[in-house]
Amino acid sequence: MKKIHSVEEYIEVNNHWQEALELLRSIVLKTELNEAIKWSAPVYDLDGKNVLGIGAFKQHFCIWFFNGVFLKDEYNLLVNAQENKTKGLRQMRFDNIEDVNKDQVLAYVKEAIENQRAGKEIKVARKGKTVVIPEELKATLNNDQDLQLAFEALTPGKQRDYCEYISSAKREATKQSRLEKITPMILNGVGLNDKDKNC
């Protein structure tokens, strides 16, 4: 996975959706959200709290809202990328730039900002054997459908190992390097501790 350093670079790499990504970006930049690259994708935060990100896939492009579950979804535009797994994250997917209604998208973005300001966010309860996916890994999975499907196919034990591996890193840079290391392993369907078994 190539490390992306700027939003411009992300758009350039995903040039099949260049115009669409630039459109979504221009809508988001009308607000006070801060733009950054996290997990090799454009993410927008308010006072350090992630609000949304934009992403490109082979067949569609999207905005994903970290706490989208709280949005009223007046126009029925949001989908849950991982039904029964994802608690807060919601995506607004488009397969054509003509489908983007700028006023509607901006309304959702502004509502998400107000929700963040009001402190509306999903608190994940940490219970014994539940798989708690850290935000960094969640965002990476959300931005890569193949990786997401591969992760879902893993046993809960393997999923847990990967989640703990990312969560246990203290520094953002360490989390990022660990994410880059485990991505090909997840895609190959192997667990974190499987690599020695095939020698």
PDB file of C-alpha atoms in Angstrom:
ATOM      1  CA  MET A   1       0.000   0.000   0.000  1.00  0.00           C
ATOM      2  CA  LYS A   2       1.540   3.293  -1.125  1.00  0.00           C
ATOM      3  CA  LYS A   3       1.888   5.896   1.616  1.00  0.00           C
ATOM      4  CA  ILE A   4      -0.119   8.991   0.728  1.00  0.00           C
ATOM      5  CA  HIS A   5       1.174  12.331   2.003  1.00  0.00           C
ATOM      6  CA  SER A   6      -1.400  14.845   0.738  1.00  0.00           C
ATOM      7  CA  VAL A   7      -4.996  15.061  -0.429  1.00  0.00           C
ATOM      8  CA  GLU A   8      -3.738  16.116  -3.858  1.00  0.00           C
ATOM      9  CA  GLU A   9      -1.664  12.943  -4.041  1.00  0.00           C
ATOM     10  CA  TYR A  10      -4.668  10.823  -2.971  1.00  0.00           C
ATOM     11  CA  ILE A  11      -6.781  12.377  -5.753  1.00  0.00           C
ATOM     12  CA  GLU A  12      -3.974  11.850  -8.273  1.00  0.00           C
ATOM     13  CA  VAL A  13      -3.649   8.150  -7.330  1.00  0.00           C
ATOM     14  CA  ASN A  14      -7.438   7.752  -7.678  1.00  0.00           C
ATOM     15  CA  ASN A  15      -7.628   9.730 -10.921  1.00  0.00           C
ATOM     16  CA  HIS A  16     -10.569   7.654 -12.243  1.00  0.00           C
ATOM     17  CA  TRP A  17     -12.641   9.619  -9.682  1.00  0.00           C
ATOM     18  CA  GLN A  18     -10.573  12.813  -9.737  1.00  0.00           C
ATOM     19  CA  GLU A  19     -13.395  15.221 -10.599  1.00  0.00           C
ATOM     20  CA  ALA A  20     -15.754  13.544  -8.112  1.00  0.00           C
ATOM     21  CA  LEU A  21     -13.223  13.646  -5.254  1.00  0.00           C
ATOM     22  CA  GLU A  22     -12.447  17.293  -5.982  1.00  0.00           C
ATOM     23  CA  LEU A  23     -16.167  18.045  -5.853  1.00  0.00           C
ATOM     24  CA  LEU A  24     -16.635  16.332  -2.474  1.00  0.00           C
ATOM     25  CA  ARG A  25     -13.509  18.025  -1.149  1.00  0.00           C
ATOM     26  CA  SER A  26     -14.735  21.475  -2.262  1.00  0.00           C
ATOM     27  CA  ILE A  27     -18.034  20.903  -0.413  1.00  0.00           C
ATOM     28  CA  VAL A  28     -16.308  19.838   2.817  1.00  0.00           C
ATOM     29  CA  LEU A  29     -13.815  22.735   2.650  1.00  0.00           C
ATOM     30  CA  LYS A  30     -16.728  25.214   2.819  1.00  0.00           C
ATOM     31  CA  THR A  31     -16.935  24.273   6.510  1.00  0.00           C
ATOM     32  CA  GLU A  32     -14.538  24.793   9.417  1.00  0.00           C
ATOM     33  CA  LEU A  33     -13.293  21.202   9.378  1.00  0.00           C
ATOM     34  CA  ASN A  34      -9.548  20.633   9.369  1.00  0.00           C
ATOM     35  CA  GLU A  35      -8.204  18.569   6.449  1.00  0.00           C
ATOM     36  CA  ALA A  36      -5.559  15.901   7.002  1.00  0.00           C
ATOM     37  CA  ILE A  37      -4.305  12.601   5.627  1.00  0.00           C
ATOM     38  CA  LYS A  38      -4.891   9.731   8.062  1.00  0.00           C
ATOM     39  CA  TRP A  39      -4.575   6.072   7.177  1.00  0.00           C
ATOM     40  CA  SER A  40      -3.578   7.166   3.629  1.00  0.00           C
ATOM     41  CA  ALA A  41      -6.935   8.859   2.975  1.00  0.00           C
ATOM     42  CA  PRO A  42      -8.400  12.378   3.367  1.00  0.00           C
ATOM     43  CA  VAL A  43      -9.976  12.773   6.826  1.00  0.00           C
ATOM     44  CA  TYR A  44     -11.640  15.886   8.234  1.00  0.00           C
ATOM     45  CA  ASP A  45     -11.757  16.670  11.940  1.00  0.00           C
ATOM     46  CA  LEU A  46     -13.139  19.218  14.362  1.00  0.00           C
ATOM     47  CA  ASP A  47     -10.815  20.064  17.241  1.00  0.00           C
ATOM     48  CA  GLY A  48      -8.930  16.801  16.724  1.00  0.00           C
ATOM     49  CA  LYS A  49     -12.076  14.619  16.630  1.00  0.00           C
ATOM     50  CA  ASN A  50     -12.600  12.802  13.324  1.00  0.00           C
ATOM     51  CA  VAL A  51     -15.897  13.783  11.672  1.00  0.00           C
ATOM     52  CA  LEU A  52     -15.695  12.389   8.139  1.00  0.00           C
ATOM     53  CA  GLY A  53     -13.468  11.204   5.325  1.00  0.00           C
ATOM     54  CA  ILE A  54     -13.681  10.921   1.563  1.00  0.00           C
ATOM     55  CA  GLY A  55     -12.696   7.839  -0.397  1.00  0.00           C
ATOM     56  CA  ALA A  56     -12.504   6.271  -3.841  1.00  0.00           C
ATOM     57  CA  PHE A  57     -13.062   2.652  -4.827  1.00  0.00           C
ATOM     58  CA  LYS A  58     -13.184   0.876  -8.192  1.00  0.00           C
ATOM     59  CA  GLN A  59     -16.949   1.146  -8.602  1.00  0.00           C
ATOM     60  CA  HIS A  60     -17.868   4.117  -6.398  1.00  0.00           C
ATOM     61  CA  PHE A  61     -16.649   7.083  -4.382  1.00  0.00           C
ATOM     62  CA  CYS A  62     -17.968   8.138  -1.002  1.00  0.00           C
ATOM     63  CA  ILE A  63     -18.015  10.255   2.114  1.00  0.00           C
ATOM     64  CA  TRP A  64     -17.906   8.272   5.343  1.00  0.00           C
ATOM     65  CA  PHE A  65     -19.100   9.763   8.599  1.00  0.00           C
ATOM     66  CA  PHE A  66     -17.420   8.459  11.744  1.00  0.00           C
ATOM     67  CA  ASN A  67     -20.596   8.935  13.788  1.00  0.00           C
ATOM     68  CA  GLY A  68     -23.039   8.826  10.890  1.00  0.00           C
ATOM     69  CA  VAL A  69     -25.503   6.744  12.917  1.00  0.00           C
ATOM     70  CA  PHE A  70     -26.596  10.012  14.569  1.00  0.00           C
ATOM     71  CA  LEU A  71     -27.412  11.759  11.268  1.00  0.00           C
ATOM     72  CA  LYS A  72     -31.129  12.169  10.531  1.00  0.00           C
ATOM     73  CA  ASP A  73     -30.524  10.900   6.946  1.00  0.00           C
ATOM     74  CA  GLU A  74     -33.452  12.931   5.613  1.00  0.00           C
ATOM     75  CA  TYR A  75     -32.694  11.941   1.992  1.00  0.00           C
ATOM     76  CA  ASN A  76     -31.957   8.268   2.720  1.00  0.00           C
ATOM     77  CA  LEU A  77     -28.389   8.531   1.394  1.00  0.00           C
ATOM     78  CA  LEU A  78     -26.464   6.620   4.061  1.00  0.00           C
ATOM     79  CA  VAL A  79     -25.464   2.957   4.131  1.00  0.00           C
ATOM     80  CA  ASN A  80     -23.870   0.807   6.804  1.00  0.00           C
ATOM     81  CA  ALA A  81     -20.779  -0.700   5.175  1.00  0.00           C
ATOM     82  CA  GLN A  82     -20.692  -3.638   7.612  1.00  0.00           C
ATOM     83  CA  GLU A  83     -24.226  -4.503   8.723  1.00  0.00           C
ATOM     84  CA  ASN A  84     -24.365  -5.822  12.318  1.00  0.00           C
ATOM     85  CA  LYS A  85     -20.682  -4.967  12.823  1.00  0.00           C
ATOM     86  CA  THR A  86     -20.287  -1.227  12.344  1.00  0.00           C
ATOM     87  CA  LYS A  87     -21.953   0.737  15.117  1.00  0.00           C
ATOM     88  CA  GLY A  88     -21.345   4.396  14.256  1.00  0.00           C
ATOM     89  CA  LEU A  89     -19.773   4.604  10.802  1.00  0.00           C
ATOM     90  CA  ARG A  90     -22.018   5.370   7.826  1.00  0.00           C
ATOM     91  CA  GLN A  91     -21.174   5.894   4.139  1.00  0.00           C
ATOM     92  CA  MET A  92     -22.728   8.119   1.505  1.00  0.00           C
ATOM     93  CA  ARG A  93     -21.869   6.294  -1.740  1.00  0.00           C
ATOM     94  CA  PHE A  94     -22.023   7.556  -5.316  1.00  0.00           C
ATOM     95  CA  ASP A  95     -21.292   5.748  -8.562  1.00  0.00           C
ATOM     96  CA  ASN A  96     -21.688   8.836 -10.712  1.00  0.00           C
ATOM     97  CA  ILE A  97     -20.660  12.458 -10.173  1.00  0.00           C
ATOM     98  CA  GLU A  98     -24.080  13.564 -11.479  1.00  0.00           C
ATOM     99  CA  ASP A  99     -25.653  11.898  -8.424  1.00  0.00           C
ATOM    100  CA  VAL A 100     -23.989  14.357  -6.046  1.00  0.00           C
ATOM    101  CA  ASN A 101     -26.428  16.986  -4.809  1.00  0.00           C
ATOM    102  CA  LYS A 102     -24.087  19.617  -3.371  1.00  0.00           C
ATOM    103  CA  ASP A 103     -26.705  21.179  -1.083  1.00  0.00           C
ATOM    104  CA  GLN A 104     -27.730  17.810   0.369  1.00  0.00           C
ATOM    105  CA  VAL A 105     -24.128  16.715   0.941  1.00  0.00           C
ATOM    106  CA  LEU A 106     -23.293  20.041   2.615  1.00  0.00           C
ATOM    107  CA  ALA A 107     -26.377  19.702   4.855  1.00  0.00           C
ATOM    108  CA  TYR A 108     -25.187  16.251   6.030  1.00  0.00           C
ATOM    109  CA  VAL A 109     -21.650  17.551   6.603  1.00  0.00           C
ATOM    110  CA  LYS A 110     -22.950  20.503   8.666  1.00  0.00           C
ATOM    111  CA  GLU A 111     -25.191  18.196  10.698  1.00  0.00           C
ATOM    112  CA  ALA A 112     -22.220  15.887  11.360  1.00  0.00           C
ATOM    113  CA  ILE A 113     -20.212  18.896  12.592  1.00  0.00           C
ATOM    114  CA  GLU A 114     -23.038  19.944  14.935  1.00  0.00           C
ATOM    115  CA  ASN A 115     -23.333  16.375  16.245  1.00  0.00           C
ATOM    116  CA  GLN A 116     -19.594  16.297  16.948  1.00  0.00           C
ATOM    117  CA  ARG A 117     -19.825  19.643  18.690  1.00  0.00           C
ATOM    118  CA  ALA A 118     -22.664  18.244  20.817  1.00  0.00           C
ATOM    119  CA  GLY A 119     -20.464  15.280  21.754  1.00  0.00           C
ATOM    120  CA  LYS A 120     -22.556  12.634  20.003  1.00  0.00           C
ATOM    121  CA  GLU A 121     -20.300   9.651  19.472  1.00  0.00           C
ATOM    122  CA  ILE A 122     -20.503   5.898  19.857  1.00  0.00           C
ATOM    123  CA  LYS A 123     -18.782   4.585  22.942  1.00  0.00           C
ATOM    124  CA  VAL A 124     -17.632   1.025  22.353  1.00  0.00           C
ATOM    125  CA  ALA A 125     -17.986  -1.146  25.431  1.00  0.00           C
ATOM    126  CA  ARG A 126     -14.898  -3.297  25.928  1.00  0.00           C
ATOM    127  CA  LYS A 127     -16.086  -6.734  26.954  1.00  0.00           C
ATOM    128  CA  GLY A 128     -14.161  -9.964  27.363  1.00  0.00           C
ATOM    129  CA  LYS A 129     -13.893 -11.546  23.940  1.00  0.00           C
ATOM    130  CA  THR A 130     -15.616  -8.915  21.790  1.00  0.00           C
ATOM    131  CA  VAL A 131     -13.613  -7.789  18.751  1.00  0.00           C
ATOM    132  CA  VAL A 132     -13.103  -4.036  19.195  1.00  0.00           C
ATOM    133  CA  ILE A 133     -11.764  -2.572  15.959  1.00  0.00           C
ATOM    134  CA  PRO A 134      -9.551   0.485  16.607  1.00  0.00           C
ATOM    135  CA  GLU A 135     -10.472   3.642  14.675  1.00  0.00           C
ATOM    136  CA  GLU A 136      -7.258   3.503  12.591  1.00  0.00           C
ATOM    137  CA  LEU A 137      -7.967  -0.014  11.352  1.00  0.00           C
ATOM    138  CA  LYS A 138     -11.683   0.740  10.933  1.00  0.00           C
ATOM    139  CA  ALA A 139     -10.917   3.684   8.653  1.00  0.00           C
ATOM    140  CA  THR A 140      -8.429   1.642   6.629  1.00  0.00           C
ATOM    141  CA  LEU A 141     -10.957  -1.180   6.168  1.00  0.00           C
ATOM    142  CA  ASN A 142     -13.661   1.315   5.250  1.00  0.00           C
ATOM    143  CA  ASN A 143     -11.418   2.779   2.575  1.00  0.00           C
ATOM    144  CA  ASP A 144     -10.534  -0.571   0.973  1.00  0.00           C
ATOM    145  CA  GLN A 145     -13.374  -2.943   0.141  1.00  0.00           C
ATOM    146  CA  ASP A 146     -11.117  -5.911  -0.683  1.00  0.00           C
ATOM    147  CA  LEU A 147      -9.331  -5.525   2.637  1.00  0.00           C
ATOM    148  CA  GLN A 148     -12.644  -5.187   4.485  1.00  0.00           C
ATOM    149  CA  LEU A 149     -13.975  -8.419   2.976  1.00  0.00           C
ATOM    150  CA  ALA A 150     -10.714 -10.238   3.742  1.00  0.00           C
ATOM    151  CA  PHE A 151     -10.818  -9.022   7.362  1.00  0.00           C
ATOM    152  CA  GLU A 152     -14.438 -10.137   7.777  1.00  0.00           C
ATOM    153  CA  ALA A 153     -13.475 -13.607   6.502  1.00  0.00           C
ATOM    154  CA  LEU A 154     -10.911 -14.048   9.304  1.00  0.00           C
ATOM    155  CA  THR A 155     -11.806 -15.903  12.492  1.00  0.00           C
ATOM    156  CA  PRO A 156     -12.714 -13.688  15.486  1.00  0.00           C
ATOM    157  CA  GLY A 157      -9.435 -14.723  17.126  1.00  0.00           C
ATOM    158  CA  LYS A 158      -7.371 -13.521  14.151  1.00  0.00           C
ATOM    159  CA  GLN A 159      -9.407 -10.309  13.970  1.00  0.00           C
ATOM    160  CA  ARG A 160      -8.774  -9.728  17.674  1.00  0.00           C
ATOM    161  CA  ASP A 161      -5.020 -10.281  17.262  1.00  0.00           C
ATOM    162  CA  TYR A 162      -4.849  -7.630  14.540  1.00  0.00           C
ATOM    163  CA  CYS A 163      -6.991  -5.184  16.538  1.00  0.00           C
ATOM    164  CA  GLU A 164      -4.823  -5.578  19.641  1.00  0.00           C
ATOM    165  CA  TYR A 165      -1.664  -5.235  17.540  1.00  0.00           C
ATOM    166  CA  ILE A 166      -2.828  -1.821  16.280  1.00  0.00           C
ATOM    167  CA  SER A 167      -4.356  -0.700  19.610  1.00  0.00           C
ATOM    168  CA  SER A 168      -1.206  -1.512  21.563  1.00  0.00           C
ATOM    169  CA  ALA A 169       0.911   0.939  19.537  1.00  0.00           C
ATOM    170  CA  LYS A 170       1.303   4.207  21.440  1.00  0.00           C
ATOM    171  CA  ARG A 171       2.407   6.458  18.582  1.00  0.00           C
ATOM    172  CA  GLU A 172       0.424   7.305  15.438  1.00  0.00           C
ATOM    173  CA  ALA A 173       3.496   6.571  13.274  1.00  0.00           C
ATOM    174  CA  THR A 174       3.821   3.101  14.819  1.00  0.00           C
ATOM    175  CA  LYS A 175       0.133   2.401  14.205  1.00  0.00           C
ATOM    176  CA  GLN A 176       0.568   3.480  10.581  1.00  0.00           C
ATOM    177  CA  SER A 177       3.612   1.253  10.006  1.00  0.00           C
ATOM    178  CA  ARG A 178       1.826  -1.674  11.652  1.00  0.00           C
ATOM    179  CA  LEU A 179      -1.213  -1.115   9.409  1.00  0.00           C
ATOM    180  CA  GLU A 180       1.031  -1.192   6.344  1.00  0.00           C
ATOM    181  CA  LYS A 181       2.674  -4.400   7.579  1.00  0.00           C
ATOM    182  CA  ILE A 182      -0.587  -6.282   8.254  1.00  0.00           C
ATOM    183  CA  THR A 183      -2.504  -5.214   5.121  1.00  0.00           C
ATOM    184  CA  PRO A 184      -0.968  -7.875   2.804  1.00  0.00           C
ATOM    185  CA  MET A 185      -1.310 -10.479   5.574  1.00  0.00           C
ATOM    186  CA  ILE A 186      -5.046  -9.793   5.947  1.00  0.00           C
ATOM    187  CA  LEU A 187      -5.487  -9.872   2.160  1.00  0.00           C
ATOM    188  CA  ASN A 188      -3.788 -13.288   2.136  1.00  0.00           C
ATOM    189  CA  GLY A 189      -6.153 -14.562   4.841  1.00  0.00           C
ATOM    190  CA  VAL A 190      -3.425 -15.233   7.377  1.00  0.00           C
ATOM    191  CA  GLY A 191      -3.441 -14.324  11.062  1.00  0.00           C
ATOM    192  CA  LEU A 192      -0.875 -12.146  12.768  1.00  0.00           C
ATOM    193  CA  ASN A 193       0.831 -15.179  14.281  1.00  0.00           C
ATOM    194  CA  ASP A 194       0.431 -17.505  11.270  1.00  0.00           C
ATOM    195  CA  LYS A 195       3.480 -16.420   9.325  1.00  0.00           C
ATOM    196  CA  ASP A 196       5.834 -18.846  11.064  1.00  0.00           C
ATOM    197  CA  LYS A 197       3.520 -21.833  10.519  1.00  0.00           C
ATOM    198  CA  ASN A 198       4.158 -22.001   6.776  1.00  0.00           C
ATOM    199  CA  CYS A 199       7.939 -22.143   7.019  1.00  0.00           C
TER     200      CYS A 199
END
